[in-house]
mmCIF file of C-alpha atoms in Angstrom:
data_model
loop_
_atom_site.group_PDB
_atom_site.id
_atom_site.type_symbol
_atom_site.label_atom_id
_atom_site.label_comp_id
_atom_site.label_asym_id
_atom_site.label_seq_id
_atom_site.Cartn_x
_atom_site.Cartn_y
_atom_site.Cartn_z
ATOM 1 C CA UNK B 10 12.442 21.919 -57.410
ATOM 2 C CA UNK B 11 16.165 21.777 -58.074
ATOM 3 C CA UNK B 12 18.130 24.831 -56.972
ATOM 4 C CA UNK B 13 19.610 25.241 -60.475
ATOM 5 C CA UNK B 14 16.108 25.340 -61.961
ATOM 6 C CA UNK B 15 15.065 27.930 -59.388
ATOM 7 C CA UNK B 16 18.052 30.110 -60.311
ATOM 8 C CA UNK B 17 17.265 29.764 -64.011
ATOM 9 C CA UNK B 18 13.690 30.844 -63.362
ATOM 10 C CA UNK B 19 14.635 33.809 -61.180
ATOM 11 C CA UNK B 20 17.234 35.015 -63.687
ATOM 12 C CA UNK B 21 14.683 35.679 -66.455
ATOM 13 C CA UNK B 22 12.509 37.945 -64.305
ATOM 14 C CA UNK B 23 12.686 41.678 -65.079
ATOM 15 C CA UNK B 24 14.923 43.833 -62.865
ATOM 16 C CA UNK B 25 13.201 45.763 -60.057
ATOM 17 C CA UNK B 26 12.973 49.483 -59.419
ATOM 18 C CA UNK B 27 15.567 50.434 -56.814
ATOM 19 C CA UNK B 28 14.412 51.323 -53.306
ATOM 20 C CA UNK B 29 14.090 55.097 -52.912
ATOM 21 C CA UNK B 30 14.032 56.156 -49.257
ATOM 22 C CA UNK B 31 13.301 59.757 -50.253
ATOM 23 C CA UNK B 32 10.118 58.673 -52.033
ATOM 24 C CA UNK B 33 9.204 56.559 -49.013
ATOM 25 C CA UNK B 34 9.758 59.520 -46.682
ATOM 26 C CA UNK B 35 7.655 61.770 -48.906
ATOM 27 C CA UNK B 36 4.832 59.222 -48.989
ATOM 28 C CA UNK B 37 4.755 58.905 -45.210
ATOM 29 C CA UNK B 38 5.030 62.671 -44.657
ATOM 30 C CA UNK B 39 2.150 63.271 -47.078
ATOM 31 C CA UNK B 40 0.077 60.667 -45.256
ATOM 32 C CA UNK B 41 0.628 62.614 -42.032
ATOM 33 C CA UNK B 42 0.124 66.105 -43.446
ATOM 34 C CA UNK B 43 -2.973 65.593 -45.615
ATOM 35 C CA UNK B 44 -5.322 64.254 -42.884
ATOM 36 C CA UNK B 45 -4.035 66.933 -40.497
ATOM 37 C CA UNK B 46 -4.678 69.726 -42.975
ATOM 38 C CA UNK B 47 -8.175 68.375 -43.697
ATOM 39 C CA UNK B 48 -8.860 68.157 -39.959
ATOM 40 C CA UNK B 49 -7.663 71.714 -39.354
ATOM 41 C CA UNK B 50 -9.621 73.026 -42.338
ATOM 42 C CA UNK B 51 -12.857 71.445 -41.128
ATOM 43 C CA UNK B 52 -12.537 72.138 -37.397
ATOM 44 C CA UNK B 53 -10.219 75.133 -37.600
ATOM 45 C CA UNK B 54 -6.956 75.945 -35.878
ATOM 46 C CA UNK B 55 -7.133 77.316 -32.398
ATOM 47 C CA UNK B 56 -8.074 80.987 -32.845
ATOM 48 C CA UNK B 57 -5.416 82.250 -30.452
ATOM 49 C CA UNK B 58 -2.486 80.369 -32.005
ATOM 50 C CA UNK B 59 0.046 83.223 -32.290
ATOM 51 C CA UNK B 60 -0.627 84.812 -28.886
ATOM 52 C CA UNK B 61 -0.558 81.331 -27.328
ATOM 53 C CA UNK B 62 2.872 80.639 -28.768
ATOM 54 C CA UNK B 63 4.280 83.607 -26.842
ATOM 55 C CA UNK B 64 3.844 81.400 -23.783
ATOM 56 C CA UNK B 65 7.156 79.482 -23.863
ATOM 57 C CA UNK B 66 5.505 76.207 -22.838
ATOM 58 C CA UNK B 67 3.042 76.028 -25.722
ATOM 59 C CA UNK B 68 5.460 75.532 -28.648
ATOM 60 C CA UNK B 69 6.684 72.335 -26.948
ATOM 61 C CA UNK B 70 3.277 70.804 -27.666
ATOM 62 C CA UNK B 71 4.146 70.884 -31.344
ATOM 63 C CA UNK B 72 7.933 70.735 -31.322
ATOM 64 C CA UNK B 73 8.401 67.679 -29.080
ATOM 65 C CA UNK B 74 6.123 65.395 -31.147
ATOM 66 C CA UNK B 75 7.755 66.728 -34.322
ATOM 67 C CA UNK B 76 11.186 65.803 -32.963
ATOM 68 C CA UNK B 77 10.002 62.285 -32.174
ATOM 69 C CA UNK B 78 8.403 62.055 -35.599
ATOM 70 C CA UNK B 79 11.555 63.140 -37.454
ATOM 71 C CA UNK B 80 13.781 60.853 -35.433
ATOM 72 C CA UNK B 81 11.492 57.869 -35.927
ATOM 73 C CA UNK B 82 11.159 58.500 -39.640
ATOM 74 C CA UNK B 83 14.935 58.653 -40.042
ATOM 75 C CA UNK B 84 15.418 55.408 -38.112
ATOM 76 C CA UNK B 85 12.566 53.792 -39.986
ATOM 77 C CA UNK B 86 14.112 54.540 -43.379
ATOM 78 C CA UNK B 87 17.516 53.397 -42.215
ATOM 79 C CA UNK B 88 16.155 50.043 -41.012
ATOM 80 C CA UNK B 89 14.373 49.424 -44.308
ATOM 81 C CA UNK B 90 17.589 47.818 -45.559
ATOM 82 C CA UNK B 91 18.432 44.329 -44.356
ATOM 83 C CA UNK B 92 21.994 45.001 -43.206
ATOM 84 C CA UNK B 93 21.126 48.198 -41.327
ATOM 85 C CA UNK B 94 21.668 48.760 -37.614
ATOM 86 C CA UNK B 95 19.985 51.519 -35.567
ATOM 87 C CA UNK B 96 23.389 52.866 -34.493
ATOM 88 C CA UNK B 97 23.494 55.703 -31.989
ATOM 89 C CA UNK B 98 20.446 57.523 -33.327
ATOM 90 C CA UNK B 99 18.001 56.142 -30.692
ATOM 91 C CA UNK B 100 19.928 58.115 -28.070
ATOM 92 C CA UNK B 101 18.271 61.171 -29.633
ATOM 93 C CA UNK B 102 14.954 60.174 -28.041
ATOM 94 C CA UNK B 103 16.386 61.332 -24.714
ATOM 95 C CA UNK B 104 15.900 64.987 -25.768
ATOM 96 C CA UNK B 105 12.114 64.970 -26.365
ATOM 97 C CA UNK B 106 11.384 62.422 -23.635
ATOM 98 C CA UNK B 107 13.432 64.244 -20.994
ATOM 99 C CA UNK B 108 11.889 67.589 -22.031
ATOM 100 C CA UNK B 109 8.387 66.134 -21.731
ATOM 101 C CA UNK B 110 9.129 64.723 -18.283
ATOM 102 C CA UNK B 111 10.662 68.039 -17.192
ATOM 103 C CA UNK B 112 7.590 69.956 -18.439
ATOM 104 C CA UNK B 113 5.277 67.593 -16.586
ATOM 105 C CA UNK B 114 7.195 67.721 -13.313
ATOM 106 C CA UNK B 115 7.736 71.478 -13.569
ATOM 107 C CA UNK B 116 4.039 72.124 -14.140
ATOM 108 C CA UNK B 117 3.132 69.825 -11.269
ATOM 109 C CA UNK B 118 5.356 71.769 -8.891
ATOM 110 C CA UNK B 119 4.407 75.251 -10.096
ATOM 111 C CA UNK B 120 0.646 74.832 -10.301
ATOM 112 C CA UNK B 121 -1.762 75.090 -7.419
ATOM 113 C CA UNK B 122 -3.141 71.664 -6.473
ATOM 114 C CA UNK B 123 -6.669 72.545 -7.598
ATOM 115 C CA UNK B 124 -5.332 73.772 -10.930
ATOM 116 C CA UNK B 125 -3.228 70.723 -11.821
ATOM 117 C CA UNK B 126 -5.771 68.373 -13.336
ATOM 118 C CA UNK B 127 -8.591 70.873 -13.810
ATOM 119 C CA UNK B 128 -8.916 70.178 -17.558
ATOM 120 C CA UNK B 129 -9.240 66.430 -17.185
ATOM 121 C CA UNK B 130 -12.764 65.343 -18.020
ATOM 122 C CA UNK B 131 -14.560 62.918 -20.261
ATOM 123 C CA UNK B 132 -15.025 65.500 -22.992
ATOM 124 C CA UNK B 133 -11.504 66.904 -23.085
ATOM 125 C CA UNK B 134 -9.750 63.540 -22.875
ATOM 126 C CA UNK B 135 -12.042 62.023 -25.510
ATOM 127 C CA UNK B 136 -11.431 64.983 -27.818
ATOM 128 C CA UNK B 137 -7.664 64.783 -27.433
ATOM 129 C CA UNK B 138 -7.378 60.998 -27.661
ATOM 130 C CA UNK B 139 -9.942 60.801 -30.451
ATOM 131 C CA UNK B 140 -8.164 63.517 -32.407
ATOM 132 C CA UNK B 141 -4.699 61.969 -32.209
ATOM 133 C CA UNK B 142 -5.912 58.397 -32.702
ATOM 134 C CA UNK B 143 -8.026 59.204 -35.754
ATOM 135 C CA UNK B 144 -5.288 61.341 -37.330
ATOM 136 C CA UNK B 145 -2.821 58.460 -36.818
ATOM 137 C CA UNK B 146 -4.812 55.782 -38.617
ATOM 138 C CA UNK B 147 -4.019 56.734 -42.204
ATOM 139 C CA UNK B 148 -0.306 57.479 -41.736
ATOM 140 C CA UNK B 149 0.202 54.231 -39.758
ATOM 141 C CA UNK B 150 -1.250 52.137 -42.547
ATOM 142 C CA UNK B 151 0.528 54.087 -45.280
ATOM 143 C CA UNK B 152 3.861 53.799 -43.464
ATOM 144 C CA UNK B 153 3.465 50.026 -43.070
ATOM 145 C CA UNK B 154 2.487 49.644 -46.714
ATOM 146 C CA UNK B 155 5.417 51.749 -47.897
ATOM 147 C CA UNK B 156 7.823 49.773 -45.711
ATOM 148 C CA UNK B 157 6.781 46.463 -47.201
ATOM 149 C CA UNK B 158 8.885 47.322 -50.206
ATOM 150 C CA UNK B 159 11.884 47.538 -47.919
ATOM 151 C CA UNK B 160 13.494 44.556 -46.257
ATOM 152 C CA UNK B 161 13.715 45.133 -42.536
ATOM 153 C CA UNK B 162 15.357 42.257 -40.732
ATOM 154 C CA UNK B 163 13.741 43.558 -37.527
ATOM 155 C CA UNK B 164 10.072 43.718 -38.542
ATOM 156 C CA UNK B 165 8.858 44.258 -34.993
ATOM 157 C CA UNK B 166 11.103 47.269 -34.463
ATOM 158 C CA UNK B 167 10.243 48.700 -37.875
ATOM 159 C CA UNK B 168 6.513 48.346 -37.215
ATOM 160 C CA UNK B 169 6.949 50.073 -33.844
ATOM 161 C CA UNK B 170 8.760 52.958 -35.521
ATOM 162 C CA UNK B 171 6.039 53.212 -38.172
ATOM 163 C CA UNK B 172 3.454 53.646 -35.406
ATOM 164 C CA UNK B 173 5.644 56.141 -33.554
ATOM 165 C CA UNK B 174 6.245 58.225 -36.705
ATOM 166 C CA UNK B 175 2.543 58.317 -37.560
ATOM 167 C CA UNK B 176 1.223 59.053 -34.077
ATOM 168 C CA UNK B 177 3.795 61.688 -33.129
ATOM 169 C CA UNK B 178 3.243 63.407 -36.470
ATOM 170 C CA UNK B 179 -0.497 63.319 -35.853
ATOM 171 C CA UNK B 180 -0.020 64.706 -32.326
ATOM 172 C CA UNK B 181 2.068 67.578 -33.681
ATOM 173 C CA UNK B 182 -0.702 68.405 -36.151
ATOM 174 C CA UNK B 183 -3.437 68.063 -33.559
ATOM 175 C CA UNK B 184 -1.579 70.425 -31.196
ATOM 176 C CA UNK B 185 -2.403 73.320 -33.565
ATOM 177 C CA UNK B 186 -6.087 72.708 -32.851
ATOM 178 C CA UNK B 187 -5.881 71.879 -29.159
ATOM 179 C CA UNK B 188 -6.384 74.739 -26.686
ATOM 180 C CA UNK B 189 -5.302 72.971 -23.503
ATOM 181 C CA UNK B 190 -1.867 74.299 -22.670
ATOM 182 C CA UNK B 191 -1.303 72.615 -19.318
ATOM 183 C CA UNK B 192 1.681 70.241 -19.698
ATOM 184 C CA UNK B 193 0.078 67.948 -17.112
ATOM 185 C CA UNK B 194 -2.722 67.511 -19.621
ATOM 186 C CA UNK B 195 -1.002 67.438 -22.997
ATOM 187 C CA UNK B 196 2.121 65.482 -22.013
ATOM 188 C CA UNK B 197 -0.035 62.833 -20.374
ATOM 189 C CA UNK B 198 -2.728 62.446 -23.012
ATOM 190 C CA UNK B 199 -0.608 63.000 -26.126
ATOM 191 C CA UNK B 200 1.820 60.520 -24.603
ATOM 192 C CA UNK B 201 -0.872 57.922 -23.980
ATOM 193 C CA UNK B 202 -2.339 58.379 -27.461
ATOM 194 C CA UNK B 203 1.097 58.027 -29.071
ATOM 195 C CA UNK B 204 1.773 54.927 -26.984
ATOM 196 C CA UNK B 205 -1.545 53.302 -27.903
ATOM 197 C CA UNK B 206 -1.036 53.841 -31.641
ATOM 198 C CA UNK B 207 2.568 52.671 -31.451
ATOM 199 C CA UNK B 208 1.683 49.458 -29.626
ATOM 200 C CA UNK B 209 -1.226 48.697 -31.960
ATOM 201 C CA UNK B 210 0.884 49.318 -35.058
ATOM 202 C CA UNK B 211 3.705 47.211 -33.652
ATOM 203 C CA UNK B 212 1.303 44.399 -32.812
ATOM 204 C CA UNK B 213 -0.385 44.252 -36.211
ATOM 205 C CA UNK B 214 2.447 45.570 -38.354
ATOM 206 C CA UNK B 215 5.063 43.018 -37.423
ATOM 207 C CA UNK B 216 3.473 40.338 -39.564
ATOM 208 C CA UNK B 217 2.981 42.804 -42.436
ATOM 209 C CA UNK B 218 6.681 43.587 -42.473
ATOM 210 C CA UNK B 219 7.890 39.992 -42.203
ATOM 211 C CA UNK B 220 9.019 38.518 -45.493
ATOM 212 C CA UNK D 27 36.620 45.773 -48.800
ATOM 213 C CA UNK D 28 36.220 47.920 -51.910
ATOM 214 C CA UNK D 29 32.974 46.799 -53.448
ATOM 215 C CA UNK D 30 34.278 47.446 -56.963
ATOM 216 C CA UNK D 31 36.704 44.572 -56.448
ATOM 217 C CA UNK D 32 33.971 42.221 -55.310
ATOM 218 C CA UNK D 33 32.795 40.016 -58.197
ATOM 219 C CA UNK D 34 29.420 39.599 -56.480
ATOM 220 C CA UNK D 35 28.915 43.380 -56.582
ATOM 221 C CA UNK D 36 29.893 43.616 -60.252
ATOM 222 C CA UNK D 37 27.430 40.854 -61.111
ATOM 223 C CA UNK D 38 24.588 42.310 -59.059
ATOM 224 C CA UNK D 39 25.064 45.783 -60.522
ATOM 225 C CA UNK D 40 24.695 44.282 -64.009
ATOM 226 C CA UNK D 41 21.788 42.126 -62.826
ATOM 227 C CA UNK D 42 19.824 45.038 -61.387
ATOM 228 C CA UNK D 43 20.393 46.855 -64.679
ATOM 229 C CA UNK D 44 18.618 44.026 -66.479
ATOM 230 C CA UNK D 45 21.385 41.548 -67.349
ATOM 231 C CA UNK D 46 19.758 38.156 -66.687
ATOM 232 C CA UNK D 47 22.939 36.189 -67.339
ATOM 233 C CA UNK D 48 24.884 38.217 -64.799
ATOM 234 C CA UNK D 49 22.036 37.671 -62.352
ATOM 235 C CA UNK D 50 22.156 33.907 -62.840
ATOM 236 C CA UNK D 51 25.920 33.966 -62.310
ATOM 237 C CA UNK D 52 25.443 36.025 -59.137
ATOM 238 C CA UNK D 53 22.943 33.527 -57.741
ATOM 239 C CA UNK D 54 25.158 30.575 -58.692
ATOM 240 C CA UNK D 55 28.111 32.277 -57.007
ATOM 241 C CA UNK D 56 26.319 32.935 -53.710
ATOM 242 C CA UNK D 57 24.605 29.525 -53.503
ATOM 243 C CA UNK D 58 27.577 27.536 -52.084
ATOM 244 C CA UNK D 59 28.171 30.219 -49.451
ATOM 245 C CA UNK D 60 24.508 30.096 -48.415
ATOM 246 C CA UNK D 61 24.646 26.296 -48.344
ATOM 247 C CA UNK D 62 27.559 26.581 -45.915
ATOM 248 C CA UNK D 63 25.639 28.973 -43.656
ATOM 249 C CA UNK D 64 22.601 26.673 -43.643
ATOM 250 C CA UNK D 65 24.725 23.612 -42.896
ATOM 251 C CA UNK D 66 26.568 25.384 -40.071
ATOM 252 C CA UNK D 67 23.329 26.469 -38.412
ATOM 253 C CA UNK D 68 21.242 23.471 -39.315
ATOM 254 C CA UNK D 69 22.578 20.581 -37.289
ATOM 255 C CA UNK D 70 19.203 20.159 -35.629
ATOM 256 C CA UNK D 71 17.411 19.585 -38.935
ATOM 257 C CA UNK D 72 17.695 16.639 -41.314
ATOM 258 C CA UNK D 73 20.007 17.452 -44.249
ATOM 259 C CA UNK D 74 17.262 16.788 -46.796
ATOM 260 C CA UNK D 75 15.574 20.022 -45.657
ATOM 261 C CA UNK D 76 18.728 22.100 -45.977
ATOM 262 C CA UNK D 77 18.322 22.626 -49.716
ATOM 263 C CA UNK D 78 14.768 23.935 -49.181
ATOM 264 C CA UNK D 79 16.163 26.563 -46.838
ATOM 265 C CA UNK D 80 18.900 27.460 -49.332
ATOM 266 C CA UNK D 81 16.137 28.074 -51.867
ATOM 267 C CA UNK D 82 14.224 30.190 -49.327
ATOM 268 C CA UNK D 83 17.318 32.387 -48.986
ATOM 269 C CA UNK D 84 17.762 32.655 -52.770
ATOM 270 C CA UNK D 85 14.135 33.669 -53.100
ATOM 271 C CA UNK D 86 14.619 36.249 -50.340
ATOM 272 C CA UNK D 87 17.628 37.721 -52.167
ATOM 273 C CA UNK D 88 15.578 37.783 -55.354
ATOM 274 C CA UNK D 89 12.530 39.512 -53.865
ATOM 275 C CA UNK D 90 14.618 42.116 -52.022
ATOM 276 C CA UNK D 91 17.371 42.676 -54.566
ATOM 277 C CA UNK D 92 16.252 46.294 -55.017
ATOM 278 C CA UNK D 93 17.196 47.067 -51.391
ATOM 279 C CA UNK D 94 20.930 46.814 -52.075
ATOM 280 C CA UNK D 95 22.696 50.141 -52.559
ATOM 281 C CA UNK D 96 25.252 49.892 -55.362
ATOM 282 C CA UNK D 97 27.693 52.126 -53.501
ATOM 283 C CA UNK D 98 27.694 49.834 -50.479
ATOM 284 C CA UNK D 99 29.440 46.459 -49.958
ATOM 285 C CA UNK D 100 27.287 43.605 -51.189
ATOM 286 C CA UNK D 101 28.362 40.890 -48.756
ATOM 287 C CA UNK D 102 26.901 42.362 -45.537
ATOM 288 C CA UNK D 103 23.654 42.728 -47.456
ATOM 289 C CA UNK D 104 23.706 39.098 -48.644
ATOM 290 C CA UNK D 105 24.617 37.789 -45.177
ATOM 291 C CA UNK D 106 21.911 39.868 -43.472
ATOM 292 C CA UNK D 107 19.251 38.408 -45.764
ATOM 293 C CA UNK D 108 20.671 34.892 -45.383
ATOM 294 C CA UNK D 109 20.683 35.171 -41.583
ATOM 295 C CA UNK D 110 17.120 36.486 -41.528
ATOM 296 C CA UNK D 111 15.737 33.804 -43.849
ATOM 297 C CA UNK D 112 17.665 30.964 -42.188
ATOM 298 C CA UNK D 113 16.475 31.886 -38.695
ATOM 299 C CA UNK D 114 12.944 32.242 -40.044
ATOM 300 C CA UNK D 115 13.114 28.858 -41.799
ATOM 301 C CA UNK D 116 14.391 27.053 -38.724
ATOM 302 C CA UNK D 117 11.740 28.625 -36.541
ATOM 303 C CA UNK D 118 9.025 27.490 -38.934
ATOM 304 C CA UNK D 119 10.332 23.960 -39.249
ATOM 305 C CA UNK D 120 11.672 23.462 -35.737
ATOM 306 C CA UNK D 121 8.287 22.764 -34.211
ATOM 307 C CA UNK D 122 7.293 19.988 -36.588
ATOM 308 C CA UNK D 123 9.901 17.263 -36.320
ATOM 309 C CA UNK D 124 8.703 13.761 -35.505
ATOM 310 C CA UNK D 125 11.077 10.832 -35.710
ATOM 311 C CA UNK D 126 10.263 7.157 -35.273
ATOM 312 C CA UNK D 127 11.669 5.649 -32.092
ATOM 313 C CA UNK D 128 13.444 2.846 -34.024
ATOM 314 C CA UNK D 129 15.939 5.446 -35.215
ATOM 315 C CA UNK D 130 17.089 5.841 -31.646
ATOM 316 C CA UNK D 131 17.279 2.177 -30.689
ATOM 317 C CA UNK D 132 21.055 2.402 -30.387
ATOM 318 C CA UNK D 133 21.049 5.334 -28.006
ATOM 319 C CA UNK D 134 17.949 4.606 -25.944
ATOM 320 C CA UNK D 135 18.744 4.063 -22.292
ATOM 321 C CA UNK D 136 18.175 0.386 -21.695
ATOM 322 C CA UNK D 137 17.824 0.232 -17.942
ATOM 323 C CA UNK D 138 17.083 3.712 -16.770
ATOM 324 C CA UNK D 139 13.388 3.137 -17.367
ATOM 325 C CA UNK D 140 12.765 0.704 -14.547
ATOM 326 C CA UNK D 141 10.976 3.262 -12.365
ATOM 327 C CA UNK D 142 7.389 2.371 -13.248
ATOM 328 C CA UNK D 143 7.919 -1.156 -11.942
ATOM 329 C CA UNK D 144 9.537 -0.097 -8.676
ATOM 330 C CA UNK D 145 6.574 2.074 -7.940
ATOM 331 C CA UNK D 146 4.553 -1.082 -7.339
ATOM 332 C CA UNK D 147 5.787 -2.490 -4.057
ATOM 333 C CA UNK D 148 4.669 -6.060 -4.144
ATOM 334 C CA UNK D 149 6.058 -8.608 -6.530
ATOM 335 C CA UNK D 150 2.559 -9.998 -6.983
ATOM 336 C CA UNK D 151 1.402 -6.642 -8.253
ATOM 337 C CA UNK D 152 4.320 -6.552 -10.700
ATOM 338 C CA UNK D 153 3.392 -10.009 -11.978
ATOM 339 C CA UNK D 154 -0.218 -8.943 -12.402
ATOM 340 C CA UNK D 155 0.874 -5.938 -14.491
ATOM 341 C CA UNK D 156 3.280 -8.073 -16.500
ATOM 342 C CA UNK D 157 0.393 -10.440 -17.190
ATOM 343 C CA UNK D 158 -1.219 -7.675 -19.181
ATOM 344 C CA UNK D 159 1.714 -7.550 -21.615
ATOM 345 C CA UNK D 160 2.333 -10.032 -24.390
ATOM 346 C CA UNK D 161 4.359 -13.025 -23.094
ATOM 347 C CA UNK D 162 7.519 -12.152 -25.003
ATOM 348 C CA UNK D 163 7.710 -8.576 -23.680
ATOM 349 C CA UNK D 164 6.881 -9.775 -20.170
ATOM 350 C CA UNK D 165 9.744 -12.270 -20.311
ATOM 351 C CA UNK D 166 12.182 -9.568 -21.440
ATOM 352 C CA UNK D 167 11.147 -7.313 -18.545
ATOM 353 C CA UNK D 168 11.429 -10.171 -16.043
ATOM 354 C CA UNK D 169 14.853 -11.170 -17.321
ATOM 355 C CA UNK D 170 16.432 -7.721 -17.783
ATOM 356 C CA UNK D 171 14.778 -5.595 -15.109
ATOM 357 C CA UNK D 172 13.924 -8.080 -12.335
ATOM 358 C CA UNK D 173 16.545 -10.832 -12.628
ATOM 359 C CA UNK D 174 19.127 -8.338 -13.950
ATOM 360 C CA UNK D 175 20.421 -10.676 -16.637
ATOM 361 C CA UNK D 176 22.546 -8.962 -19.283
ATOM 362 C CA UNK D 177 20.768 -7.872 -22.446
ATOM 363 C CA UNK D 178 23.136 -9.975 -24.540
ATOM 364 C CA UNK D 179 22.139 -13.190 -22.708
ATOM 365 C CA UNK D 180 18.446 -12.428 -22.978
ATOM 366 C CA UNK D 181 18.802 -11.512 -26.636
ATOM 367 C CA UNK D 182 20.605 -14.761 -27.378
ATOM 368 C CA UNK D 183 18.009 -16.831 -25.482
ATOM 369 C CA UNK D 184 15.043 -15.209 -27.207
ATOM 370 C CA UNK D 185 16.869 -14.972 -30.544
ATOM 371 C CA UNK D 186 16.411 -11.187 -30.850
ATOM 372 C CA UNK D 187 18.838 -8.574 -32.187
ATOM 373 C CA UNK D 188 20.148 -6.160 -29.499
ATOM 374 C CA UNK D 189 18.400 -3.221 -31.165
ATOM 375 C CA UNK D 190 15.108 -5.063 -31.385
ATOM 376 C CA UNK D 191 15.422 -6.122 -27.753
ATOM 377 C CA UNK D 192 16.014 -2.585 -26.569
ATOM 378 C CA UNK D 193 13.031 -1.242 -28.504
ATOM 379 C CA UNK D 194 10.749 -4.013 -27.209
ATOM 380 C CA UNK D 195 11.959 -3.443 -23.655
ATOM 381 C CA UNK D 196 11.496 0.300 -23.936
ATOM 382 C CA UNK D 197 7.937 -0.103 -25.209
ATOM 383 C CA UNK D 198 7.102 -2.682 -22.539
ATOM 384 C CA UNK D 199 8.340 -0.351 -19.784
ATOM 385 C CA UNK D 200 6.349 2.512 -21.227
ATOM 386 C CA UNK D 201 3.217 0.342 -21.354
ATOM 387 C CA UNK D 202 3.774 -0.816 -17.760
ATOM 388 C CA UNK D 203 4.164 2.812 -16.731
ATOM 389 C CA UNK D 204 0.810 3.711 -18.305
ATOM 390 C CA UNK D 205 -0.895 0.666 -16.803
ATOM 391 C CA UNK D 206 0.488 1.444 -13.337
ATOM 392 C CA UNK D 207 -0.546 5.081 -13.554
ATOM 393 C CA UNK D 208 -4.032 4.214 -14.752
ATOM 394 C CA UNK D 209 -4.590 1.946 -11.740
ATOM 395 C CA UNK D 210 -3.196 4.544 -9.338
ATOM 396 C CA UNK D 211 -5.830 7.068 -10.347
#
């Protein structure tokens, strides 16, 4: 086809709806919140939530994943435009990652050797991993679908961020159910679950976001 | 650059509001610039494919035209899409280029291919391998590679054009190489 003919054909198509990052953010946030709320309604929050939060370590279980989720969502929306660059925002990941490492190391030093990995067992790990992984599935897919309307020129990075947003959001929600407050347990297994979802989403999402 | 002064921005604002004529003018205005980008990056591809890539970029701009923010400069947006689509197009096409060897007859190394023959020590062995070629090719190899006559002399004697001679010689050497290897195994 001649280029002039192509232009003539494109010019008669109706104009598109503009990209609305706020709508995209709302869609992804809803996709994280709704499965979490359903999960907590069916299985219930941990009964001792407010007394547990008086232990200064416990809020980190929720706050650190939330930080990662917010940061990733912001980056994700920024990169939905073709000319966008990540800028200095990724430096922000230092805060949650360094806090998680500090919690892990601190708990390792302070706890008695027998106490360190006492919670680790087939049942507890399966519950934690299963919870975060299953809560991540819907938001990962919704985030990828929503992003297809954007035009990321770094589809691999955008897909990675979609997985990170979904899984850290899911981990934050799951933490309200989870009763294991040992950082050696939750940093490790939340971290692994987040990593697994992120890698899977990156692997399969890259092609979805290429255009 | 103030985007209000950019004619591309003015046109695209009107286009995204539904003005088809403005949209056509926008696409016509960006096309030569995109052609330039494709030509600058596309030396490794035959020029007849360049226009396909230009159309890929135009289609990319069309499908993603809602991702431009009207309060932002339009050119970085256009260039980002062009860069993305051009790199993508070259990656897709880069793997599938096959060119006939005749196109390279002028730049093919004429004598650097003598190795397969030297691998066979004895002259008798060389003759036996040459016997498996057609007589004309065998004579060219004997004259150019063994007796080291100039290609011009051989070409004149056998009444062949220099390009034709080089191609025939190149193919004969390749065949000898395969024959020699097959017998080595």
